[in-house]
Amino acid sequence: MPAWNASTTIADSKTFAAAETATASIDGYHTPAICVDLENLEGNADDTLTIEIVGDVGTYEVDSRTLSETGTYIVDVPQADMMRLTSTNGTTISAEARNNPR
């Protein structure tokens, strides 16, 4: 079981190509929180960021949102083995998964 304050870096000011996906293990995290910071639209009018969880029973989309300006948001996801973050148009993103014990 990870420490109560464990976190995993998904992207650190990473410039994604169109349709690029970053993955991270969240195995053992209790109701993880995914913290996303859209830093730069890289000339695009907007970008759709999609968060999915992956486990033994399949892959499920948890959140998908189209953003037309930079900003941050947090998404609570169910327990899973890993998660994926995809940028549709290609932007610069920082993201982190945090253990979220109750």
CSV table of N, CA and C in Angstrom, one decimal:
chain,number,residue,atom,x,y,z
A,1,MET,N,0.8,-1.2,0.0
A,1,MET,CA,0.0,0.0,0.0
A,1,MET,C,0.9,1.2,0.0
A,2,PRO,N,0.7,2.2,-0.9
A,2,PRO,CA,1.5,3.4,-1.0
A,2,PRO,C,1.2,4.3,0.3
A,3,ALA,N,2.2,5.1,0.5
A,3,ALA,CA,2.0,6.1,1.6
A,3,ALA,C,0.8,7.0,1.4
A,4,TRP,N,0.2,7.5,2.5
A,4,TRP,CA,-1.0,8.3,2.3
A,4,TRP,C,-0.7,9.5,1.4
A,5,ASN,N,0.5,10.0,1.4
A,5,ASN,CA,0.8,11.2,0.6
A,5,ASN,C,1.6,10.9,-0.7
A,6,ALA,N,1.5,9.6,-1.2
A,6,ALA,CA,2.2,9.2,-2.4
A,6,ALA,C,1.7,10.0,-3.6
A,7,SER,N,2.5,10.2,-4.6
A,7,SER,CA,2.1,10.8,-5.8
A,7,SER,C,3.0,10.3,-7.0
A,8,THR,N,2.5,10.4,-8.2
A,8,THR,CA,3.1,9.9,-9.4
A,8,THR,C,3.1,11.0,-10.4
A,9,THR,N,4.2,11.4,-11.0
A,9,THR,CA,4.2,12.4,-12.1
A,9,THR,C,3.8,11.7,-13.4
A,10,ILE,N,2.8,12.3,-14.0
A,10,ILE,CA,2.3,11.8,-15.3
A,10,ILE,C,3.0,12.6,-16.4
A,11,ALA,N,3.1,13.9,-16.3
A,11,ALA,CA,3.8,14.7,-17.2
A,11,ALA,C,4.3,16.0,-16.5
A,12,ASP,N,5.5,16.4,-16.8
A,12,ASP,CA,6.1,17.5,-16.2
A,12,ASP,C,6.5,18.6,-17.3
A,13,SER,N,5.5,19.5,-17.5
A,13,SER,CA,5.6,20.5,-18.6
A,13,SER,C,6.0,19.8,-19.9
A,14,LYS,N,5.3,18.8,-20.2
A,14,LYS,CA,5.5,18.0,-21.4
A,14,LYS,C,4.7,18.5,-22.5
A,15,THR,N,5.3,18.7,-23.7
A,15,THR,CA,4.6,19.1,-24.9
A,15,THR,C,4.1,17.8,-25.6
A,16,PHE,N,2.9,17.6,-25.6
A,16,PHE,CA,2.3,16.4,-26.2
A,16,PHE,C,2.1,16.6,-27.7
A,17,ALA,N,2.3,15.6,-28.5
A,17,ALA,CA,1.9,15.6,-29.9
A,17,ALA,C,0.4,15.3,-30.0
A,18,ALA,N,-0.2,15.6,-31.1
A,18,ALA,CA,-1.6,15.3,-31.3
A,18,ALA,C,-1.9,13.8,-31.1
A,19,ALA,N,-2.9,13.5,-30.3
A,19,ALA,CA,-3.3,12.2,-29.9
A,19,ALA,C,-2.3,11.4,-29.1
A,20,GLU,N,-1.3,12.1,-28.5
A,20,GLU,CA,-0.3,11.4,-27.6
A,20,GLU,C,-0.9,11.1,-26.3
A,21,THR,N,-0.5,10.0,-25.7
A,21,THR,CA,-1.0,9.5,-24.4
A,21,THR,C,0.1,9.3,-23.4
A,22,ALA,N,-0.1,9.7,-22.2
A,22,ALA,CA,0.9,9.4,-21.1
A,22,ALA,C,0.2,8.5,-20.1
A,23,THR,N,0.9,7.5,-19.6
A,23,THR,CA,0.4,6.6,-18.6
A,23,THR,C,1.1,6.6,-17.3
A,24,ALA,N,0.4,6.2,-16.3
A,24,ALA,CA,1.1,6.2,-14.9
A,24,ALA,C,0.4,5.1,-14.1
A,25,SER,N,1.2,4.4,-13.3
A,25,SER,CA,0.6,3.4,-12.4
A,25,SER,C,0.0,4.1,-11.2
A,26,ILE,N,-1.2,3.7,-10.9
A,26,ILE,CA,-1.9,4.2,-9.7
A,26,ILE,C,-2.3,3.0,-8.8
A,27,ASP,N,-1.7,1.9,-9.0
A,27,ASP,CA,-2.0,0.7,-8.3
A,27,ASP,C,-1.8,0.9,-6.8
A,28,GLY,N,-2.8,0.6,-6.0
A,28,GLY,CA,-2.8,0.7,-4.6
A,28,GLY,C,-3.3,2.1,-4.1
A,29,TYR,N,-3.4,3.0,-5.0
A,29,TYR,CA,-3.9,4.4,-4.5
A,29,TYR,C,-5.4,4.2,-4.2
A,30,HIS,N,-5.8,4.8,-3.1
A,30,HIS,CA,-7.3,4.8,-2.7
A,30,HIS,C,-7.9,6.1,-3.2
A,31,THR,N,-8.9,5.9,-4.1
A,31,THR,CA,-9.6,7.0,-4.8
A,31,THR,C,-8.6,8.1,-5.2
A,32,PRO,N,-7.7,7.8,-6.2
A,32,PRO,CA,-6.7,8.8,-6.6
A,32,PRO,C,-7.3,10.1,-7.2
A,33,ALA,N,-6.6,11.1,-7.0
A,33,ALA,CA,-6.9,12.4,-7.6
A,33,ALA,C,-5.9,12.7,-8.7
A,34,ILE,N,-6.4,13.0,-9.9
A,34,ILE,CA,-5.6,13.4,-11.0
A,34,ILE,C,-5.6,14.9,-11.1
A,35,CYS,N,-4.4,15.5,-11.0
A,35,CYS,CA,-4.3,17.0,-11.0
A,35,CYS,C,-3.7,17.3,-12.4
A,36,VAL,N,-4.4,18.1,-13.1
A,36,VAL,CA,-4.0,18.5,-14.5
A,36,VAL,C,-3.8,20.0,-14.6
A,37,ASP,N,-2.7,20.4,-15.2
A,37,ASP,CA,-2.4,21.8,-15.5
A,37,ASP,C,-2.1,22.0,-17.0
A,38,LEU,N,-3.1,22.5,-17.7
A,38,LEU,CA,-2.9,22.8,-19.2
A,38,LEU,C,-2.1,24.1,-19.2
A,39,GLU,N,-0.9,24.0,-19.6
A,39,GLU,CA,0.1,25.2,-19.5
A,39,GLU,C,0.1,26.0,-20.8
A,40,ASN,N,0.0,25.4,-22.0
A,40,ASN,CA,0.1,26.1,-23.2
A,40,ASN,C,-0.7,25.4,-24.3
A,41,LEU,N,-1.5,26.1,-25.1
A,41,LEU,CA,-2.3,25.5,-26.1
A,41,LEU,C,-1.5,25.2,-27.4
A,42,GLU,N,-0.2,25.7,-27.4
A,42,GLU,CA,0.7,25.5,-28.5
A,42,GLU,C,0.1,25.9,-29.9
A,43,GLY,N,-0.7,27.0,-29.9
A,43,GLY,CA,-1.2,27.6,-31.1
A,43,GLY,C,-2.6,27.0,-31.5
A,44,ASN,N,-3.0,26.0,-30.8
A,44,ASN,CA,-4.4,25.4,-31.1
A,44,ASN,C,-5.5,26.3,-30.5
A,45,ALA,N,-6.6,26.3,-31.1
A,45,ALA,CA,-7.8,27.0,-30.5
A,45,ALA,C,-8.3,26.4,-29.2
A,46,ASP,N,-8.2,25.1,-29.1
A,46,ASP,CA,-8.6,24.4,-27.9
A,46,ASP,C,-7.9,23.0,-27.9
A,47,ASP,N,-8.2,22.2,-26.9
A,47,ASP,CA,-7.7,20.8,-26.8
A,47,ASP,C,-8.6,20.1,-25.9
A,48,THR,N,-8.8,18.8,-26.3
A,48,THR,CA,-9.6,17.9,-25.5
A,48,THR,C,-8.7,17.0,-24.7
A,49,LEU,N,-8.8,17.0,-23.4
A,49,LEU,CA,-8.0,16.1,-22.6
A,49,LEU,C,-8.9,15.0,-22.0
A,50,THR,N,-8.4,13.8,-22.2
A,50,THR,CA,-9.2,12.6,-21.8
A,50,THR,C,-8.4,11.8,-20.7
A,51,ILE,N,-9.1,11.5,-19.6
A,51,ILE,CA,-8.5,10.7,-18.6
A,51,ILE,C,-9.3,9.3,-18.6
A,52,GLU,N,-8.5,8.2,-18.6
A,52,GLU,CA,-9.0,6.9,-18.6
A,52,GLU,C,-8.4,6.1,-17.5
A,53,ILE,N,-9.1,5.1,-16.9
A,53,ILE,CA,-8.5,4.2,-16.0
A,53,ILE,C,-8.4,2.8,-16.6
A,54,VAL,N,-7.4,2.1,-16.3
A,54,VAL,CA,-7.2,0.8,-16.9
A,54,VAL,C,-7.0,-0.2,-15.8
A,55,GLY,N,-7.7,-1.4,-15.8
A,55,GLY,CA,-7.6,-2.4,-14.8
A,55,GLY,C,-7.9,-3.8,-15.4
A,56,ASP,N,-8.1,-4.8,-14.6
A,56,ASP,CA,-8.3,-6.1,-15.0
A,56,ASP,C,-9.6,-6.3,-15.8
A,57,VAL,N,-10.6,-5.5,-15.5
A,57,VAL,CA,-11.9,-5.6,-16.2
A,57,VAL,C,-12.0,-4.7,-17.4
A,58,GLY,N,-11.0,-3.9,-17.8
A,58,GLY,CA,-11.1,-3.1,-19.0
A,58,GLY,C,-10.6,-1.7,-18.8
A,59,THR,N,-10.9,-0.9,-19.8
A,59,THR,CA,-10.5,0.5,-19.8
A,59,THR,C,-11.8,1.4,-19.8
A,60,TYR,N,-11.8,2.4,-18.9
A,60,TYR,CA,-13.0,3.2,-18.8
A,60,TYR,C,-12.6,4.7,-18.9
A,61,GLU,N,-13.3,5.5,-19.7
A,61,GLU,CA,-13.2,6.9,-19.7
A,61,GLU,C,-13.8,7.5,-18.5
A,62,VAL,N,-13.0,8.3,-17.7
A,62,VAL,CA,-13.5,8.9,-16.5
A,62,VAL,C,-13.8,10.4,-16.7
A,63,ASP,N,-13.1,11.0,-17.5
A,63,ASP,CA,-13.3,12.5,-17.7
A,63,ASP,C,-12.8,12.9,-19.1
A,64,SER,N,-13.5,13.7,-19.8
A,64,SER,CA,-13.1,14.3,-21.1
A,64,SER,C,-13.6,15.7,-21.1
A,65,ARG,N,-12.7,16.6,-21.3
A,65,ARG,CA,-13.2,18.0,-21.4
A,65,ARG,C,-12.3,18.8,-22.4
A,66,THR,N,-13.0,19.7,-23.1
A,66,THR,CA,-12.4,20.5,-24.1
A,66,THR,C,-12.1,21.9,-23.5
A,67,LEU,N,-10.9,22.3,-23.5
A,67,LEU,CA,-10.5,23.5,-22.9
A,67,LEU,C,-10.0,24.5,-24.0
A,68,SER,N,-10.4,25.8,-23.9
A,68,SER,CA,-10.0,26.8,-24.9
A,68,SER,C,-9.0,27.8,-24.2
A,69,GLU,N,-8.6,27.6,-23.0
A,69,GLU,CA,-7.6,28.4,-22.3
A,69,GLU,C,-6.9,27.6,-21.3
A,70,THR,N,-5.7,28.1,-20.9
A,70,THR,CA,-4.9,27.4,-19.9
A,70,THR,C,-5.6,27.4,-18.6
A,71,GLY,N,-5.3,26.4,-17.8
A,71,GLY,CA,-5.9,26.3,-16.4
A,71,GLY,C,-5.6,25.0,-15.8
A,72,THR,N,-6.1,24.8,-14.6
A,72,THR,CA,-5.9,23.6,-13.9
A,72,THR,C,-7.3,23.0,-13.4
A,73,TYR,N,-7.3,21.7,-13.2
A,73,TYR,CA,-8.5,21.0,-12.7
A,73,TYR,C,-8.0,19.7,-12.0
A,74,ILE,N,-8.9,19.2,-11.2
A,74,ILE,CA,-8.7,17.9,-10.5
A,74,ILE,C,-9.8,17.0,-10.8
A,75,VAL,N,-9.5,15.7,-11.0
A,75,VAL,CA,-10.5,14.7,-11.3
A,75,VAL,C,-10.2,13.5,-10.3
A,76,ASP,N,-11.2,13.2,-9.5
A,76,ASP,CA,-11.2,12.0,-8.7
A,76,ASP,C,-11.5,10.8,-9.5
A,77,VAL,N,-10.7,9.7,-9.4
A,77,VAL,CA,-11.0,8.5,-10.2
A,77,VAL,C,-11.1,7.3,-9.3
A,78,PRO,N,-11.8,6.3,-9.7
A,78,PRO,CA,-11.8,5.0,-8.9
A,78,PRO,C,-10.5,4.3,-8.9
A,79,GLN,N,-10.4,3.4,-7.9
A,79,GLN,CA,-9.1,2.6,-7.9
A,79,GLN,C,-8.9,1.8,-9.2
A,80,ALA,N,-7.7,1.8,-9.6
A,80,ALA,CA,-7.4,1.0,-10.8
A,80,ALA,C,-5.9,0.7,-10.8
A,81,ASP,N,-5.4,-0.1,-11.8
A,81,ASP,CA,-4.0,-0.4,-11.9
A,81,ASP,C,-3.2,0.8,-12.5
A,82,MET,N,-3.8,1.4,-13.5
A,82,MET,CA,-3.1,2.5,-14.1
A,82,MET,C,-4.1,3.5,-14.7
A,83,MET,N,-3.6,4.7,-15.1
A,83,MET,CA,-4.4,5.7,-15.7
A,83,MET,C,-3.7,6.2,-17.0
A,84,ARG,N,-4.5,6.8,-17.9
A,84,ARG,CA,-4.0,7.4,-19.1
A,84,ARG,C,-4.6,8.8,-19.3
A,85,LEU,N,-3.7,9.7,-19.8
A,85,LEU,CA,-4.1,11.0,-20.1
A,85,LEU,C,-3.7,11.3,-21.6
A,86,THR,N,-4.7,11.7,-22.3
A,86,THR,CA,-4.5,11.9,-23.8
A,86,THR,C,-4.9,13.3,-24.2
A,87,SER,N,-4.0,13.9,-25.0
A,87,SER,CA,-4.2,15.3,-25.5
A,87,SER,C,-4.6,15.1,-27.0
A,88,THR,N,-5.8,15.6,-27.4
A,88,THR,CA,-6.3,15.4,-28.8
A,88,THR,C,-5.5,16.2,-29.8
A,89,ASN,N,-5.2,17.5,-29.5
A,89,ASN,CA,-4.6,18.4,-30.4
A,89,ASN,C,-3.1,18.6,-30.2
A,90,GLY,N,-2.6,18.3,-29.0
A,90,GLY,CA,-1.2,18.5,-28.7
A,90,GLY,C,-1.0,19.8,-28.0
A,91,THR,N,-0.8,19.7,-26.7
A,91,THR,CA,-0.5,20.9,-25.9
A,91,THR,C,0.5,20.6,-24.9
A,92,THR,N,0.9,21.6,-24.1
A,92,THR,CA,1.9,21.4,-23.0
A,92,THR,C,1.1,21.2,-21.7
A,93,ILE,N,1.4,20.1,-21.0
A,93,ILE,CA,0.6,19.7,-19.8
A,93,ILE,C,1.6,19.3,-18.7
A,94,SER,N,1.2,19.6,-17.5
A,94,SER,CA,1.8,19.0,-16.3
A,94,SER,C,0.6,18.2,-15.6
A,95,ALA,N,0.9,17.0,-15.1
A,95,ALA,CA,-0.1,16.3,-14.5
A,95,ALA,C,0.5,15.3,-13.5
A,96,GLU,N,-0.3,15.1,-12.4
A,96,GLU,CA,0.2,14.2,-11.3
A,96,GLU,C,-1.0,13.4,-10.8
A,97,ALA,N,-0.7,12.2,-10.4
A,97,ALA,CA,-1.7,11.4,-9.7
A,97,ALA,C,-1.3,11.4,-8.2
A,98,ARG,N,-2.3,11.6,-7.3
A,98,ARG,CA,-2.1,11.7,-5.9
A,98,ARG,C,-2.9,10.7,-5.2
A,99,ASN,N,-2.3,10.0,-4.2
A,99,ASN,CA,-3.1,9.1,-3.4
A,99,ASN,C,-4.1,10.0,-2.6
A,100,ASN,N,-5.3,9.5,-2.4
A,100,ASN,CA,-6.3,10.4,-1.8
A,100,ASN,C,-7.1,9.6,-0.7
A,101,PRO,N,-6.3,9.3,0.4
A,101,PRO,CA,-7.0,8.4,1.4
A,101,PRO,C,-8.1,9.2,2.1
A,102,ARG,N,-9.0,8.4,2.6
A,102,ARG,CA,-10.1,9.0,3.3
A,102,ARG,C,-9.9,9.0,4.8
